[in-house]
XYZ file of C-alpha atoms in Angstrom:
650
model
C 86.546 73.598 83.064
C 88.729 74.629 86.041
C 92.461 74.703 85.574
C 94.584 71.977 87.144
C 96.248 74.316 89.639
C 93.009 75.988 90.778
C 92.508 73.613 93.711
C 95.995 74.354 95.034
C 95.311 78.118 94.892
C 91.999 77.877 96.754
C 92.036 78.894 100.442
C 91.911 76.045 102.982
C 88.503 74.816 104.078
C 89.118 75.629 107.765
C 89.510 79.317 106.811
C 86.627 79.555 104.360
C 84.309 77.906 106.907
C 85.125 80.666 109.425
C 84.600 83.433 106.868
C 81.200 82.181 105.756
C 78.493 84.426 107.305
C 76.051 82.667 109.604
C 72.382 82.581 108.654
C 71.013 84.539 111.608
C 68.239 87.155 111.737
C 69.149 90.777 112.442
C 68.082 91.757 115.998
C 66.252 94.955 115.125
C 65.582 96.073 118.688
C 69.275 95.649 119.538
C 70.233 97.628 116.416
C 68.085 100.589 117.463
C 69.246 100.345 121.080
C 72.942 100.338 120.102
C 72.477 103.263 117.741
C 70.825 105.415 120.411
C 73.057 104.296 123.287
C 76.339 105.168 121.536
C 75.299 108.327 119.694
C 73.314 110.084 122.448
C 76.344 110.551 124.785
C 78.296 112.113 121.911
C 75.455 114.547 121.327
C 75.424 115.539 125.000
C 79.219 115.791 125.112
C 79.285 117.990 122.002
C 76.500 120.222 123.306
C 78.291 120.744 126.635
C 81.756 121.162 125.138
C 83.015 117.910 126.682
C 83.405 115.503 123.741
C 85.919 113.353 125.670
C 83.324 112.775 128.402
C 80.783 111.753 125.783
C 83.322 109.354 124.252
C 83.880 107.625 127.604
C 80.142 107.260 128.205
C 79.827 105.760 124.710
C 82.650 103.318 125.530
C 80.676 102.153 128.547
C 77.591 101.846 126.369
C 79.584 99.757 123.881
C 80.456 97.337 126.689
C 76.788 97.122 127.647
C 75.759 96.428 124.055
C 78.302 93.589 123.825
C 77.107 92.066 127.115
C 73.362 92.244 126.436
C 72.872 88.633 125.324
C 70.109 87.305 127.615
C 66.361 86.949 127.002
C 64.635 87.483 130.339
C 64.770 91.024 131.718
C 65.980 89.990 135.180
C 68.873 88.100 133.623
C 69.664 91.031 131.332
C 70.102 93.228 134.405
C 72.632 90.722 135.732
C 74.373 90.260 132.360
C 74.829 93.991 131.811
C 75.429 95.299 135.341
C 78.021 92.808 136.630
C 80.446 93.121 133.675
C 80.137 96.925 133.888
C 81.503 96.862 137.436
C 84.505 94.831 136.292
C 84.986 97.204 133.367
C 84.989 100.229 135.682
C 87.564 98.540 137.915
C 89.680 97.789 134.855
C 89.780 101.369 133.577
C 90.565 102.604 137.092
C 93.567 100.276 137.409
C 94.712 101.091 133.893
C 94.511 104.831 134.491
C 96.646 104.511 137.638
C 99.537 102.957 135.660
C 99.252 105.158 132.538
C 102.750 106.042 131.311
C 104.568 104.126 134.098
C 106.553 101.712 131.877
C 107.376 98.477 133.708
C 104.671 99.061 136.325
C 102.111 99.096 133.528
C 103.566 95.837 132.187
C 103.358 94.185 135.625
C 99.839 95.378 136.486
C 98.325 94.497 133.106
C 99.984 91.067 133.146
C 98.449 90.312 136.552
C 95.066 91.606 135.372
C 95.351 89.363 132.300
C 96.019 86.331 134.525
C 92.957 87.079 136.664
C 90.840 87.878 133.608
C 91.757 84.623 131.899
C 91.034 82.544 134.985
C 87.629 84.045 135.783
C 86.623 83.736 132.124
C 86.434 79.955 132.573
C 83.593 80.145 135.143
C 80.677 80.969 132.851
C 79.201 83.342 130.286
C 78.765 86.376 132.558
C 82.209 85.823 134.091
C 83.674 85.570 130.588
C 82.286 88.979 129.583
C 83.357 90.392 132.964
C 86.906 89.134 132.451
C 86.960 90.558 128.937
C 85.843 94.036 130.083
C 88.222 93.995 133.069
C 91.213 93.491 130.786
C 89.882 95.484 127.841
C 89.245 98.627 129.869
C 92.511 98.241 131.789
C 94.350 98.212 128.446
C 92.436 101.296 127.272
C 93.060 103.113 130.574
C 96.773 102.354 130.418
C 97.033 103.402 126.771
C 94.910 106.542 126.421
C 95.025 109.817 128.374
C 91.967 110.020 130.610
C 90.330 113.071 132.173
C 90.905 113.818 135.857
C 90.146 113.181 138.687
C 90.781 109.440 139.019
C 87.138 108.527 139.676
C 85.754 110.279 136.597
C 86.646 107.702 133.847
C 85.132 104.698 135.679
C 82.122 106.816 136.605
C 81.528 107.803 132.982
C 81.899 104.206 131.810
C 79.350 103.063 134.394
C 77.020 105.824 133.218
C 77.207 104.401 129.689
C 76.362 100.940 130.976
C 73.427 102.323 132.953
C 72.181 104.039 129.790
C 72.100 100.702 127.941
C 70.423 99.068 130.931
C 67.753 101.781 131.032
C 67.067 101.454 127.299
C 66.891 97.680 127.673
C 64.358 97.842 130.497
C 62.031 100.414 128.907
C 59.661 97.729 127.662
C 59.805 95.557 130.793
C 56.446 96.732 132.255
C 54.766 96.031 128.901
C 56.505 92.707 128.266
C 56.505 91.148 131.740
C 56.997 87.401 131.286
C 56.901 87.651 127.480
C 60.543 86.621 126.844
C 60.177 83.503 129.005
C 56.940 82.492 127.288
C 58.504 83.145 123.875
C 61.477 80.899 124.670
C 59.288 77.990 125.836
C 56.962 78.488 122.852
C 60.028 78.399 120.610
C 60.906 74.999 122.038
C 57.402 73.740 121.219
C 57.782 75.030 117.656
C 61.150 73.296 117.375
C 59.470 70.091 118.540
C 56.818 70.565 115.841
C 59.557 70.917 113.223
C 61.135 67.677 114.466
C 57.793 65.892 114.124
C 57.386 67.282 110.598
C 60.873 66.007 109.710
C 60.455 62.521 111.276
C 61.182 59.854 108.712
C 62.983 62.304 106.384
C 66.667 63.283 105.914
C 65.947 66.632 107.597
C 65.337 64.985 110.975
C 68.909 65.120 112.325
C 69.297 68.854 111.674
C 65.907 69.675 113.226
C 66.661 67.486 116.244
C 69.932 69.343 116.883
C 68.091 72.657 116.745
C 65.575 71.293 119.241
C 68.364 70.218 121.603
C 69.789 73.752 121.575
C 66.330 75.201 122.185
C 65.721 72.863 125.127
C 69.096 73.707 126.643
C 68.401 77.421 126.306
C 64.902 77.146 127.790
C 65.993 75.109 130.795
C 68.954 77.416 131.419
C 66.674 80.433 131.361
C 63.964 79.031 133.636
C 66.260 77.328 136.119
C 68.462 80.414 136.383
C 65.341 82.435 137.143
C 64.333 79.813 139.713
C 67.730 80.107 141.412
C 67.294 83.866 141.800
C 63.794 83.695 143.264
C 62.856 82.786 146.815
C 60.063 80.232 146.699
C 58.173 79.196 143.590
C 56.752 81.843 141.269
C 53.404 80.718 139.770
C 54.504 81.933 136.315
C 57.773 80.021 136.479
C 56.034 76.907 137.773
C 53.597 76.958 134.866
C 56.345 77.512 132.282
C 58.533 74.800 133.777
C 55.596 72.373 133.759
C 54.935 73.237 130.112
C 58.597 72.739 129.239
C 58.702 69.379 131.013
C 55.564 68.334 129.119
C 57.280 68.686 125.746
C 59.947 66.092 126.640
C 57.672 63.061 125.975
C 56.767 64.639 122.614
C 60.468 64.839 121.766
C 60.967 61.205 122.736
C 57.929 60.162 120.712
C 59.378 61.994 117.702
C 62.561 59.932 117.992
C 60.509 56.740 118.054
C 58.456 57.869 115.057
C 61.572 58.706 113.077
C 63.005 55.225 113.593
C 59.861 53.363 112.508
C 60.454 50.586 109.958
C 60.776 51.642 106.281
C 57.503 52.189 104.477
C 55.775 54.346 107.076
C 57.064 57.642 105.643
C 56.603 61.039 107.319
C 54.078 61.550 110.093
C 50.645 62.972 109.222
C 50.572 66.776 109.329
C 48.101 66.685 112.236
C 50.899 65.862 114.712
C 53.143 68.912 114.109
C 50.039 71.102 113.653
C 48.810 70.137 117.137
C 52.171 71.024 118.703
C 52.286 74.368 116.848
C 48.850 75.168 118.276
C 50.213 74.438 121.763
C 53.168 76.758 121.034
C 50.750 79.587 120.215
C 48.850 78.956 123.459
C 52.093 79.042 125.488
C 53.298 82.263 123.860
C 49.961 84.019 124.357
C 49.587 82.711 127.916
C 46.193 81.107 127.183
C 44.895 78.703 129.832
C 41.574 77.126 130.694
C 39.500 74.462 128.930
C 40.584 73.711 125.362
C 39.506 71.075 122.828
C 41.603 67.920 122.712
C 44.020 67.698 119.767
C 42.456 66.017 116.741
C 45.010 63.303 115.965
C 44.850 60.161 113.784
C 44.225 56.764 115.356
C 47.598 55.312 116.498
C 49.056 52.666 114.183
C 51.704 51.235 116.504
C 53.815 51.887 119.625
C 55.476 55.013 118.202
C 52.317 56.884 117.210
C 50.578 55.649 120.359
C 53.352 57.297 122.372
C 52.959 60.510 120.380
C 49.200 60.692 120.885
C 49.624 60.243 124.642
C 52.494 62.755 124.807
C 50.669 65.480 122.845
C 47.504 64.905 124.876
C 49.479 65.240 128.110
C 51.184 68.425 126.845
C 47.805 69.904 125.885
C 46.479 69.229 129.394
C 49.499 70.859 131.019
C 49.422 73.910 128.727
C 45.744 74.534 129.480
C 46.156 74.132 133.253
C 46.126 77.628 134.799
C 47.881 76.772 138.094
C 49.953 73.567 138.270
C 50.804 72.202 141.683
C 54.170 73.829 142.515
C 55.275 70.742 144.457
C 54.381 68.343 141.639
C 56.568 70.022 139.024
C 59.865 68.187 138.766
C 62.846 69.926 137.163
C 64.015 67.567 134.446
C 67.592 68.789 134.799
C 67.525 68.859 138.584
C 67.049 71.970 140.652
C 70.010 74.385 140.695
C 72.111 74.514 143.810
C 71.921 77.499 146.124
C 73.918 80.629 145.372
C 76.437 79.941 148.141
C 77.038 76.384 146.946
C 77.523 77.505 143.350
C 79.882 80.296 144.455
C 82.034 77.793 146.364
C 82.077 75.463 143.358
C 83.094 78.289 141.039
C 85.858 79.409 143.394
C 87.181 75.869 143.722
C 87.100 75.392 139.947
C 88.827 78.736 139.469
C 91.700 78.044 141.857
C 92.205 74.303 141.328
C 91.414 73.863 137.641
C 94.387 73.144 135.386
C 92.717 74.551 132.250
C 91.845 77.754 134.141
C 95.464 78.326 135.158
C 96.811 77.385 131.727
C 94.513 79.793 129.941
C 95.256 82.558 132.455
C 99.015 82.043 131.982
C 98.673 82.038 128.180
C 96.744 85.296 128.239
C 99.131 86.857 130.785
C 102.161 85.936 128.663
C 100.627 87.459 125.532
C 99.508 90.655 127.280
C 102.891 90.961 129.008
C 104.733 90.750 125.688
C 102.331 93.213 124.058
C 102.652 95.674 126.929
C 106.449 95.449 126.910
C 106.331 96.440 123.259
C 103.972 99.304 124.067
C 105.409 100.645 127.325
C 109.129 99.891 127.348
C 110.550 99.564 123.848
C 111.052 102.942 122.181
C 108.911 102.381 119.080
C 105.700 104.218 118.123
C 103.291 101.504 119.184
C 99.920 101.875 120.922
C 97.464 100.203 123.255
C 95.852 98.613 120.167
C 98.399 95.757 120.257
C 97.240 94.578 123.689
C 93.642 95.295 122.711
C 93.989 92.923 119.759
C 95.496 90.227 121.991
C 92.564 90.596 124.400
C 89.973 89.958 121.705
C 91.890 87.176 119.950
C 92.595 85.217 123.130
C 89.048 85.368 124.503
C 88.287 81.696 125.335
C 84.737 81.285 124.063
C 85.076 83.041 120.704
C 86.476 79.916 119.026
C 89.890 78.724 117.849
C 92.797 81.034 118.716
C 94.406 80.374 115.334
C 91.332 81.152 113.265
C 90.474 84.123 115.514
C 93.899 85.635 114.843
C 93.390 85.306 111.093
C 89.800 86.556 111.277
C 90.806 89.439 113.547
C 93.382 90.613 110.996
C 90.876 90.365 108.150
C 88.077 91.979 110.171
C 90.319 94.838 111.288
C 91.352 95.486 107.700
C 87.685 95.614 106.667
C 86.848 97.873 109.625
C 89.676 100.235 108.716
C 88.256 100.543 105.214
C 85.053 101.798 106.850
C 86.994 104.084 109.195
C 89.164 105.713 106.496
C 86.468 107.981 105.011
C 85.062 108.713 108.482
C 88.369 109.907 109.955
C 89.542 111.573 106.765
C 86.437 113.429 105.623
C 83.999 113.806 108.539
C 84.781 116.879 110.659
C 84.829 116.357 114.412
C 81.841 117.817 116.208
C 78.143 117.393 115.539
C 78.819 115.218 112.502
C 80.135 112.546 114.897
C 76.617 111.939 116.218
C 74.891 110.664 113.029
C 78.052 108.823 111.960
C 78.201 107.030 115.314
C 74.469 106.232 115.090
C 75.099 104.402 111.807
C 78.325 102.661 112.884
C 76.858 101.541 116.213
C 73.855 99.996 114.486
C 76.215 97.741 112.533
C 77.568 96.072 115.698
C 74.547 93.935 116.672
C 73.576 93.550 113.010
C 76.948 92.031 112.026
C 77.870 90.304 115.308
C 75.366 87.534 114.584
C 77.148 86.777 111.285
C 80.498 85.752 112.756
C 83.662 86.928 114.516
C 85.270 88.624 111.494
C 82.061 90.570 110.834
C 81.819 91.626 114.476
C 85.435 92.832 114.381
C 84.767 94.809 111.211
C 81.825 96.528 112.939
C 83.545 97.289 116.261
C 86.842 98.574 114.799
C 85.584 101.893 113.323
C 83.539 102.601 116.468
C 86.556 102.221 118.755
C 88.717 104.256 116.349
C 86.205 107.108 116.324
C 85.943 107.107 120.129
C 89.730 106.940 120.446
C 90.098 109.943 118.165
C 87.844 111.950 120.455
C 90.282 111.191 123.297
C 93.682 111.637 121.621
C 92.833 113.705 118.490
C 95.011 111.807 116.010
C 92.482 111.801 113.154
C 93.406 110.016 109.934
C 96.871 109.237 111.340
C 95.213 106.474 113.409
C 94.374 104.251 110.446
C 97.588 102.617 109.217
C 99.205 102.335 112.689
C 96.109 100.497 113.903
C 96.429 97.991 111.063
C 100.090 97.390 111.915
C 99.230 97.092 115.609
C 96.504 94.563 114.863
C 98.892 92.443 112.814
C 101.478 92.577 115.626
C 98.834 91.603 118.210
C 97.685 88.696 116.051
C 101.303 87.544 115.630
C 101.875 87.639 119.403
C 98.700 85.611 119.965
C 99.742 83.007 117.390
C 103.290 82.620 118.695
C 102.903 83.008 122.475
C 99.265 81.986 122.820
C 99.081 79.139 120.333
C 102.299 77.627 118.983
C 104.163 77.574 122.311
C 101.434 75.471 123.958
C 101.272 71.802 122.874
C 97.605 71.545 123.898
C 96.812 73.950 121.035
C 97.968 71.612 118.313
C 97.510 68.256 120.104
C 93.735 68.222 120.128
C 91.704 66.554 122.880
C 88.631 66.075 120.718
C 89.250 62.298 120.728
C 89.238 62.193 124.540
C 86.154 64.389 124.696
C 84.339 62.137 122.250
C 85.438 59.043 124.181
C 83.827 60.465 127.336
C 80.588 61.044 125.432
C 80.608 57.482 124.074
C 81.174 56.079 127.574
C 78.303 58.188 128.910
C 76.160 56.845 126.070
C 76.972 53.291 127.158
C 75.841 54.190 130.684
C 72.634 55.665 129.291
C 71.907 52.481 127.314
C 72.340 50.450 130.489
C 70.160 52.829 132.524
C 67.433 52.993 129.859
C 66.656 49.259 130.017
C 67.155 48.398 133.691
C 63.530 49.038 134.723
C 60.326 47.499 133.526
C 57.848 49.395 131.311
C 55.783 51.939 133.196
C 58.626 52.947 135.506
C 60.233 55.870 133.720
C 62.336 57.105 136.643
C 63.257 60.822 136.947
C 66.935 59.828 137.147
C 66.775 58.439 133.622
C 65.077 61.598 132.333
C 67.750 63.791 133.918
C 70.539 61.592 132.547
C 69.025 61.734 129.069
C 68.786 65.530 129.087
C 72.345 65.843 130.421
C 73.623 63.519 127.697
C 71.873 65.466 124.945
C 73.366 68.665 126.389
C 76.850 67.132 126.529
C 76.588 65.917 122.944
C 75.606 69.429 121.887
C 78.754 70.728 123.610
C 80.849 68.016 121.912
C 79.466 69.054 118.533
C 80.356 72.705 119.247
C 83.861 71.681 120.315
C 84.338 69.706 117.113
C 83.018 72.550 114.981
C 85.578 74.807 116.661
C 88.356 72.271 116.017
C 87.354 72.022 112.352
C 88.427 75.663 111.935
C 91.978 74.812 113.060
C 94.769 74.010 110.590
C 96.263 70.482 110.500
C 96.783 68.335 112.491
C 93.937 69.507 114.763
C 91.469 70.162 111.959
C 92.392 66.928 110.184
C 91.840 64.868 113.326
C 88.489 66.547 114.020
C 87.379 65.968 110.430
C 88.259 62.265 110.694
C 86.214 61.865 113.905
C 83.271 64.021 112.826
C 81.265 61.038 111.440
C 81.588 59.350 114.852
C 80.008 62.394 116.534
C 77.009 62.116 114.223
C 76.826 58.355 114.769
C 76.820 58.730 118.577
C 73.959 61.243 118.363
C 72.003 58.656 116.364
C 72.752 56.010 119.016
C 71.270 58.206 121.745
C 68.207 58.845 119.571
C 67.824 55.113 118.908
C 68.084 54.354 122.625
C 65.395 56.915 123.462
C 63.159 55.642 120.654
C 63.547 52.013 121.729
C 62.653 52.846 125.325
C 59.551 54.766 124.188
C 58.425 51.838 122.041
C 58.920 49.448 124.967
C 56.756 51.705 127.145
C 53.978 51.296 124.551
C 54.007 47.597 123.843
C 57.224 46.716 121.983
C 59.270 43.668 123.164
C 61.544 44.120 126.194
C 65.263 43.377 125.589
C 67.053 40.736 127.618
C 69.966 41.594 129.929
C 72.303 39.790 127.493
C 71.200 42.048 124.625
C 71.718 45.168 126.723
C 75.124 43.911 127.877
C 76.262 43.276 124.305
C 75.418 46.813 123.176
C 76.994 48.493 126.208
C 80.142 46.357 125.862
C 80.593 47.366 122.228
C 80.125 51.040 123.140
C 82.661 50.713 125.955
C 85.147 49.145 123.523
C 84.593 52.060 121.128
C 85.206 54.600 123.911
C 88.425 52.831 124.908
C 89.649 52.774 121.313
C 89.004 56.507 120.910
C 90.790 57.209 124.186
C 93.871 55.014 123.687
C 94.176 54.582 119.921
C 94.141 50.787 120.174
C 92.263 48.876 117.433
C 88.658 47.973 118.129
C 88.094 44.357 119.211
C 85.834 42.352 116.969
C 82.108 42.939 117.501
C 80.153 40.199 119.253
C 77.201 40.322 116.863
C 76.571 36.602 117.095
C 74.880 37.072 120.476
C 72.135 39.277 118.999
C 69.429 38.045 116.649
C 68.492 40.278 113.695
C 64.942 40.676 115.024
C 65.806 41.260 118.696
C 64.409 44.225 120.653
C 67.646 46.204 120.264
C 68.230 45.396 116.580
C 67.976 49.033 115.404
C 70.125 50.275 118.267
C 72.715 47.586 117.584
C 72.783 48.614 113.923
C 73.571 52.221 114.923
C 76.357 51.032 117.245
C 77.897 49.018 114.409
C 77.689 52.075 112.154
C 79.590 54.141 114.749
C 82.258 51.463 115.095
C 82.687 51.226 111.329
C 83.430 54.938 110.902
C 85.607 55.289 114.018
C 89.207 56.235 113.290
C 91.857 55.291 115.888
C 93.632 58.218 117.448
C 97.171 58.817 116.170
């Protein structure tokens, strides 16, 4: 029996949740690639008597390994090459202000402002901003070989090495990543069908939403970079569009009246067979799926949807002008560049984040460059990693960074103390580098623990401090974390006055608009606008869930507020599912709701959104206007469930 004081001694839930390793597979190809990319330059540098050159090439390779996060080969070129250019610029600027005191403070503070602002544009810009600042800090803190162009050139060489290793299999795997992603979406849809009518449905549906988002992002990004319509992309986009009715039919099947139970295994089996055909690129005549006779509107919708998907998958050459992009076609490159520039310069959050990062880097660099204490570039390096915007909560990142650095130093101690510099660095680096992609998928603290000994070993090859690096780096990490907490978190009210309530209110209001849009046309007129709105809403709800999961790792009051509203997030997801299911059933024979019924549901959702936004109590529900057996009875029940768990904002 646990002692009475045990609960008080246990760590808080927001910290333990962040320390729990994620259940993610180890990317074996990335492990091998990282091991070769970081150890090979050290071997060449040792053989030629230039270990510092090899260390710089390995640093560039490390940046490439961190940035290699895409699936399609063309996108991987973009994701690796663009950040490398920013990284080379960063080390060049840092080298120019090495040992210049206040000039180093000024230049790195300006770089931090720019880095923080461009990080808000997107994923590639975020990595580019990180490498710009990261390499500027390294260049300003470590002695670099001359002439001035050599360090950025060696870093670029390391990035090119990773790019070359990444593209080795491209001729053999042309189109395979894209097919695998779309096939993965079909398999996720099959898992949703298998879970329909069971408690596992919600979790499988969320996984499917993420898979759909990823697939559309991949294909539409490819479309934006290609002139005209590629036959391969057209076929994959048509196949991806064809799975949407299956997803909607799954929602309708899940919300069938009690007593139906799970769907027959033939439904998910048919979709898994389609996934295999997509992944293998099989086309041409194929037997029709062997499915049970429909027993109502929901299963009738599923039979039609799976039959349509089978026809699309087997079609070798869809009409390129008949394939509609369910999320809308991406704007041209010039239009998107203008939008990004406008968002960068006029966005309040972009400026606020840039100023927060600049303040923290400025304070760290003052401590490093001006105050006469034995500090190092590692302080600003820690601030750079902790303050990165899309790694999660600043508070939890600071704690996890300290813990991860301590764990990484435990790995580095025997390496720096016992391993002689020279050829022994090559196999040691091969092992340490392999840990980076293997542990990065497990969480931020694990990634930090893997990267720390690698950077320490490379740093030692540049400044030859050996074992003396270990304890100072721990102190520097703790100082960097403290600066991030004080100047990057506590001084900014937006850090501890969470906006999760406002974000959720926007999602609820969008859900009300979707309910209205879903029932404004007669059966048989499923307009593309409604399909695009539905996909955008599912995407937004996925982002809301991620934002809440990030807030749950914050200490009170942010974490407490997010925990109180978390049931509402789940309830709103169920409302969107119920809306989709009701529309599908109407398309296949179920009763059509009246305008009064639709107005009642949308009004109650609007009231809920207003309550979440303002904190005012919810007005009393107008349930008397809806009969228990009306067309929107299930949807209305889900709306009432959301209202019952809603907590007014403080």
